[in-house]
Structures are given as structure tokens and as C-alpha cells.
CSV table of C-alpha atoms in Angstrom, one decimal:
chain,number,residue,atom,x,y,z
A,1,MET,CA,-14.6,25.7,19.1
A,2,ARG,CA,-11.1,26.7,20.2
A,3,PHE,CA,-9.3,23.6,21.5
A,4,LYS,CA,-8.5,21.0,19.9
A,5,THR,CA,-9.0,17.2,20.4
A,6,THR,CA,-6.3,14.2,18.6
A,7,THR,CA,-4.9,10.9,20.1
A,8,ARG,CA,-1.5,12.0,18.1
A,9,ARG,CA,1.6,13.0,19.4
A,10,PRO,CA,2.7,16.5,20.3
A,11,THR,CA,5.5,17.4,19.4
A,12,PHE,CA,7.8,20.0,21.0
A,13,GLU,CA,11.2,21.9,20.3
A,14,LYS,CA,13.7,20.4,22.0
A,15,GLY,CA,16.8,22.3,23.4
A,16,GLY,CA,20.1,21.9,25.8
A,17,GLY,CA,23.3,23.6,25.9
A,18,GLY,CA,26.9,23.3,27.5
A,19,GLY,CA,30.4,19.1,26.6
A,20,GLY,CA,32.5,13.2,27.9
A,21,LEU,CA,31.2,11.1,29.6
A,22,LEU,CA,28.5,10.4,32.0
A,23,GLY,CA,29.0,10.4,35.8
A,24,GLY,CA,32.8,11.1,35.0
A,25,GLY,CA,34.0,13.9,33.3
A,26,ASP,CA,32.8,17.5,31.0
A,27,VAL,CA,29.5,15.7,29.9
A,28,LYS,CA,29.2,16.7,26.0
A,29,ARG,CA,25.6,17.8,25.0
A,30,LYS,CA,24.0,19.8,22.4
A,31,THR,CA,20.9,20.8,21.1
A,32,ILE,CA,18.1,17.9,20.4
A,33,LYS,CA,15.6,19.0,18.5
A,34,ALA,CA,11.9,16.9,18.4
A,35,LYS,CA,11.3,15.5,15.3
A,36,ALA,CA,7.7,14.5,13.8
A,37,THR,CA,7.0,11.2,12.8
A,38,LYS,CA,4.5,8.8,12.3
A,39,GLU,CA,2.5,7.2,15.0
A,40,GLU,CA,1.5,3.1,14.4
A,41,GLY,CA,-1.4,3.3,11.8
A,42,GLY,CA,-0.6,5.7,10.1
A,43,LEU,CA,-0.8,9.1,12.1
A,44,GLY,CA,1.2,11.7,12.2
A,45,THR,CA,2.7,14.2,14.7
A,46,PRO,CA,0.1,17.7,14.7
A,47,ASN,CA,1.6,21.1,14.0
A,48,ILE,CA,1.1,22.8,17.4
A,49,ASN,CA,-1.5,26.6,16.8
A,50,PRO,CA,0.4,28.7,19.8
A,51,ASN,CA,-4.0,30.7,19.1
A,52,GLN,CA,-5.1,27.2,20.4
A,53,MET,CA,-5.1,24.5,23.3
A,54,LEU,CA,-4.6,21.2,22.5
A,55,ILE,CA,-6.1,17.9,24.5
A,56,TYR,CA,-4.2,14.9,23.3
A,57,VAL,CA,-6.3,11.9,24.5
A,58,PRO,CA,-3.8,8.6,24.2
A,59,PRO,CA,-5.7,5.3,22.4
A,60,HIS,CA,-4.0,3.5,24.8
A,61,PRO,CA,-5.1,-0.2,26.4
A,62,LEU,CA,-4.0,-0.2,29.1
A,63,LEU,CA,-5.0,3.0,29.5
A,64,LYS,CA,-8.7,2.3,29.4
A,65,HIS,CA,-8.2,-1.2,31.7
A,66,TRP,CA,-7.4,1.3,34.6
A,67,LEU,CA,-10.6,3.7,33.3
A,68,ALA,CA,-12.4,1.2,34.0
A,69,VAL,CA,-11.6,0.0,37.2
A,70,ALA,CA,-11.9,3.5,38.3
A,71,ARG,CA,-15.7,4.3,36.3
A,72,ASN,CA,-16.1,1.2,39.0
A,73,ALA,CA,-18.5,2.2,41.8
A,74,ALA,CA,-17.5,-1.3,43.6
A,75,SER,CA,-14.3,-0.9,43.4
A,76,PRO,CA,-12.2,-0.9,46.9
A,77,SER,CA,-10.6,2.2,48.1
A,78,ALA,CA,-7.8,1.3,47.6
A,79,LEU,CA,-8.1,0.0,44.6
A,80,PHE,CA,-9.5,3.0,43.3
A,81,ARG,CA,-6.4,5.3,43.8
A,82,SER,CA,-3.6,2.3,42.7
A,83,ALA,CA,-5.8,2.5,39.2
A,84,MET,CA,-5.8,6.1,40.0
A,85,ALA,CA,-1.5,6.7,40.3
A,86,GLU,CA,-1.3,3.9,36.8
A,87,ILE,CA,-3.4,6.1,35.0
A,88,GLY,CA,-1.4,9.0,36.0
A,89,LYS,CA,2.3,7.3,35.6
A,90,ILE,CA,1.2,6.6,31.5
A,91,LEU,CA,0.1,10.3,30.8
A,92,MET,CA,3.2,11.2,32.2
A,93,TYR,CA,4.8,9.0,30.1
A,94,GLU,CA,2.8,10.4,26.8
A,95,LEU,CA,3.5,13.9,28.1
A,96,SER,CA,7.6,13.3,28.8
A,97,ARG,CA,8.1,12.0,25.1
A,98,ASP,CA,8.3,15.5,23.9
A,99,TRP,CA,8.8,17.0,26.7
A,100,LEU,CA,11.8,16.9,28.7
A,101,GLU,CA,15.5,18.6,28.2
A,102,THR,CA,18.1,16.4,27.6
A,103,TYR,CA,21.9,15.9,26.0
A,104,GLU,CA,23.7,13.6,24.3
A,105,ALA,CA,26.4,11.8,26.3
A,106,GLN,CA,29.3,8.7,26.4
A,107,VAL,CA,28.6,6.1,29.4
A,108,GLN,CA,31.4,3.1,29.8
A,109,GLY,CA,29.8,0.0,29.3
A,110,PRO,CA,31.1,-3.3,29.9
A,111,LEU,CA,32.4,-3.9,26.4
A,112,ALA,CA,32.7,0.2,25.3
A,113,VAL,CA,32.1,3.7,25.0
A,114,ALA,CA,29.0,4.1,23.9
A,115,ASN,CA,26.8,6.9,22.8
A,116,VAL,CA,23.4,7.8,24.9
A,117,GLU,CA,21.1,10.2,25.1
A,118,VAL,CA,20.1,11.3,28.9
A,119,VAL,CA,17.5,13.3,30.1
A,120,ASP,CA,19.1,16.7,31.6
A,121,PRO,CA,18.3,16.2,35.7
A,122,SER,CA,19.8,19.7,36.9
A,123,LYS,CA,16.2,20.3,34.8
A,124,ALA,CA,13.6,18.8,37.4
A,125,ILE,CA,9.9,19.4,36.7
A,126,SER,CA,7.4,21.1,39.0
A,127,ILE,CA,4.5,18.8,40.2
A,128,VAL,CA,1.6,21.0,41.1
A,129,PRO,CA,-0.7,18.5,42.9
A,130,VAL,CA,-4.4,19.9,42.8
A,131,LEU,CA,-5.6,18.9,46.3
A,132,ARG,CA,-6.8,17.2,48.0
A,133,ALA,CA,-7.4,14.3,44.2
A,134,GLY,CA,-4.7,15.9,42.0
A,135,LEU,CA,-2.2,13.2,44.4
A,136,THR,CA,-3.2,10.2,42.8
A,137,LEU,CA,-2.1,10.4,39.0
A,138,VAL,CA,1.1,11.8,40.4
A,139,ASP,CA,1.3,9.2,42.5
A,140,LYS,CA,4.6,7.3,40.9
A,141,ALA,CA,5.7,10.8,39.5
A,142,HIS,CA,8.7,9.4,40.7
A,143,GLU,CA,8.9,6.3,38.5
A,144,VAL,CA,8.9,8.1,35.7
A,145,LEU,CA,10.4,11.7,36.4
A,146,PRO,CA,14.3,11.4,36.4
A,147,THR,CA,14.2,14.5,39.1
A,148,THR,CA,11.1,16.9,40.3
A,149,LYS,CA,10.2,19.6,42.4
A,150,THR,CA,6.1,19.7,44.1
A,151,TYR,CA,4.4,22.6,45.3
A,152,HIS,CA,0.7,22.1,46.9
A,153,LEU,CA,-2.2,23.9,46.0
A,154,GLY,CA,-5.2,23.9,48.0
A,155,TYR,CA,-9.1,24.3,46.5
A,156,ALA,CA,-12.9,24.0,48.1
A,157,ARG,CA,-15.6,24.1,45.9
A,158,ASP,CA,-18.9,25.7,47.4
A,159,GLU,CA,-21.3,22.4,46.9
A,160,THR,CA,-23.9,25.5,45.5
A,161,THR,CA,-22.5,27.9,43.3
A,162,LEU,CA,-19.5,25.4,42.3
A,163,GLU,CA,-17.2,28.6,42.9
A,164,ALA,CA,-13.7,27.6,44.2
A,165,THR,CA,-11.8,29.3,47.2
A,166,LYS,CA,-8.0,28.5,47.2
A,167,TYR,CA,-7.3,27.1,50.7
A,168,LEU,CA,-3.7,26.5,50.3
A,169,ASP,CA,-0.2,28.3,48.4
A,170,LYS,CA,3.0,26.3,48.5
A,171,LEU,CA,4.4,27.5,44.9
A,172,PRO,CA,7.6,29.0,44.8
A,173,LYS,CA,7.7,31.9,46.3
A,174,ASN,CA,9.9,33.2,44.2
A,175,GLY,CA,8.5,32.2,41.7
A,176,PHE,CA,9.1,29.8,37.8
A,177,SER,CA,10.7,31.0,34.9
A,178,LYS,CA,9.8,31.9,31.8
A,179,GLU,CA,12.1,27.9,31.0
A,180,ASP,CA,11.0,26.1,33.4
A,181,LYS,CA,8.5,22.8,32.7
A,182,VAL,CA,5.0,23.1,35.4
A,183,LEU,CA,2.8,19.2,35.2
A,184,ILE,CA,-0.5,20.6,37.0
A,185,SER,CA,-2.6,17.3,38.6
A,186,ASP,CA,-6.3,17.4,38.8
A,187,PRO,CA,-8.2,14.5,37.7
A,188,MET,CA,-12.0,16.2,37.2
A,189,LEU,CA,-12.2,19.2,34.7
A,190,ALA,CA,-15.5,19.3,35.5
A,191,THR,CA,-17.3,23.1,35.4
A,192,GLY,CA,-12.8,24.2,35.0
A,193,GLY,CA,-14.4,26.4,38.5
A,194,THR,CA,-10.7,25.4,40.2
A,195,ILE,CA,-8.2,24.3,37.2
A,196,VAL,CA,-8.3,28.0,35.5
A,197,ARG,CA,-7.5,29.5,39.0
A,198,VAL,CA,-4.9,27.0,38.8
A,199,VAL,CA,-3.7,27.2,35.9
A,200,GLN,CA,-3.5,31.1,36.2
A,201,ASP,CA,-1.5,30.9,39.5
A,202,VAL,CA,1.2,29.3,38.0
A,203,LEU,CA,1.5,32.0,35.6
A,204,ASP,CA,1.2,35.2,38.1
A,205,LYS,CA,3.7,32.4,39.5
A,206,GLY,CA,6.1,33.3,36.5
A,207,ALA,CA,5.6,30.0,34.0
A,208,ASP,CA,4.3,29.8,30.7
A,209,VAL,CA,1.7,28.6,29.4
A,210,LYS,CA,3.9,27.4,26.4
A,211,ASN,CA,5.2,25.0,29.2
A,212,VAL,CA,2.2,24.0,31.4
A,213,ARG,CA,1.2,20.9,30.7
A,214,VAL,CA,-3.3,19.9,32.2
A,215,MET,CA,-2.8,16.6,33.5
A,216,CYS,CA,-6.5,14.7,34.1
A,217,CYS,CA,-8.9,11.2,34.5
A,218,VAL,CA,-11.7,13.1,33.2
A,219,ALA,CA,-12.7,15.9,31.3
A,220,ALA,CA,-15.3,17.6,30.4
A,221,PRO,CA,-16.1,20.5,27.2
A,222,PRO,CA,-16.8,23.3,30.6
A,223,ALA,CA,-14.2,22.9,31.4
A,224,LEU,CA,-11.8,22.4,28.9
A,225,THR,CA,-14.1,25.7,26.8
A,226,LYS,CA,-12.7,27.3,29.9
A,227,LEU,CA,-9.2,27.2,29.8
A,228,SER,CA,-8.4,27.3,25.6
A,229,GLU,CA,-11.0,31.1,26.3
A,230,SER,CA,-8.2,32.0,28.8
A,231,PHE,CA,-4.9,29.6,27.9
A,232,PRO,CA,-4.3,30.2,24.3
A,233,GLY,CA,-1.4,26.7,23.7
A,234,LEU,CA,-2.2,25.7,26.6
A,235,VAL,CA,-2.1,22.0,26.7
A,236,VAL,CA,-4.0,19.3,28.4
A,237,TYR,CA,-3.4,15.4,28.8
A,238,ALA,CA,-6.8,13.3,29.5
A,239,ALA,CA,-7.7,9.7,29.7
A,240,ILE,CA,-10.9,10.9,28.7
A,241,ILE,CA,-13.1,12.9,28.0
A,242,ASP,CA,-16.6,13.3,28.6
A,243,GLU,CA,-19.5,15.1,27.3
A,244,ASN,CA,-22.3,15.8,30.1
A,245,VAL,CA,-21.7,17.5,33.3
A,246,THR,CA,-25.7,18.3,36.4
A,247,GLU,CA,-26.2,21.6,37.3
A,248,GLU,CA,-24.5,19.9,40.9
A,249,GLY,CA,-20.8,19.7,38.6
A,250,PHE,CA,-20.4,16.4,38.4
A,251,ILE,CA,-19.3,14.8,35.1
A,252,ILE,CA,-21.4,12.2,33.5
A,253,PRO,CA,-20.7,9.4,33.9
A,254,GLY,CA,-17.6,10.4,35.4
A,255,LEU,CA,-15.2,8.5,38.2
A,256,GLY,CA,-17.8,10.2,41.3
A,257,ASP,CA,-16.0,12.3,43.7
A,258,ALA,CA,-13.0,11.3,43.2
A,259,GLY,CA,-11.2,12.8,47.0
A,260,ASP,CA,-13.7,11.0,48.5
A,261,ARG,CA,-13.0,7.2,46.6
A,262,ALA,CA,-9.4,7.2,46.6
A,263,PHE,CA,-8.9,8.7,50.6
A,264,GLY,CA,-11.4,5.9,52.0
A,265,THR,CA,-13.9,10.1,53.0
A,266,ASP,CA,-17.6,10.5,52.5
């Protein structure tokens, strides 16, 4: 197996650079490195193997709650869409924990100057939702991430061959840099046909796999195997892993067709 599943939070180095007072004058910056810490319950932070894909499933009770709402066939479209947005919000908190670049600065507080750590607003996260359903997980991105840019990719899957065909490409014309952080959103990773194409599209535009994160609601082994074989070093965040995929390419128990359920279509 070339991918590793964990509930432990991965840690990455963060960089900065530059030089007092936030919101006025020069801002003093210095490099900050993420530190390996102990999770509650004594779980440590795993080392990231560049030759192995890592899939992280956060053990968060709210994540489990909203997943239950999304799984429920009786949930109406608006509620399903809200549940997906909440799932995406929690996953974004988790994946950004040691991923966002920060710098140290000072702000004038009511009583004294305070030393603070700030997310660098010049380092926007590039969000790539896979249409349509990928939009649901990043609906609240603006509530979590200080600065973002959104680039849409549209893929349609042939229901017979399960092959994915691109119908929309709004990735940046000038491409990504190796330092750009790219977040790909696709709720269902079933057979892997679409997500492998999407990750490759992003890498072909210049992104570095170590700076790419894939966020999904439900993942299945066929998709994870294809991703791990194609993109060692990739990190995937999922609410849950379901073991079975039907011949028609649907995850069991899964969520059904996330796009149709979210937008009230057949």
C-alpha cells in the first residue's frame, strides 16, 4: 500500500521573510517552523514520507455529525448543501493548521503593544473546486481562509465507461508557481478517474505536489490507490473512507450523487 491513513495531524514547515506594527509601518517578519506536538489522547504527529501519499481523517465529533446529516436520504437539498459546507469548513480548518504561511508582528492593543502571529495575506490559497459538487465543500472558504483565489474545473463522468471528460478549465493562464498552495475540492473520490485528471491538470500548470491538498467528504480505496500510485507525497483530507464502490462507480454507503442532492437536480 502506497498511501497511509491517519487520524494524526501532519506537520509541515512554514516559511516567511520580510521586516513593527501591523496595519502601519513596517511589519517585522521571521521564519516560523511548525513543531511536532502531541494530540489529545497522546497521539503524536506523524512524519511525512515524500514517497507515500497520506490521507488524514480528522476524528472530530462535529465532522461525524454533519456527515450523518449528509448521508441521510431524508435530508432536503438545502440541508444537504449546508451539511457539506460545514464538513468543508471543518476540513479546511484541519488542512490549514500547519499549511498557511505566517509571520510575527506587533499590534497596538487597548493597553499595550502585543506580539502576534498573522497569516500572510499576500500568500493567497488557490482553490480549485471540481464542478459541480466541489463548490459545496468550499462554500465557507471565506470564513476560514484570509485570502483565496478560485479557479474552476469542470469534469463530466460518462455513466457507462466511467471516463471523465473536461468541459471547463479556468485554471490560471500563467499557471501556478512551485510555492503556490493549491486546494482541490471534490466531495466524492470513488474510482479516481476524475481526481487523478484534476491533480495532473494542477501539476501541469506548474504546482508542486507537496503544496497541493485534496479535500473530499468520502473517499474509497480505488481512488486512493490511483492517487497514491500517480502522486507520491500528496496529502488528502477526508471526512470518512468507505470501502465499497459499485460497478456504476458509486461509493457505498456514500452520499449518492452529491451534485444532484446539493442542487436539487436529477
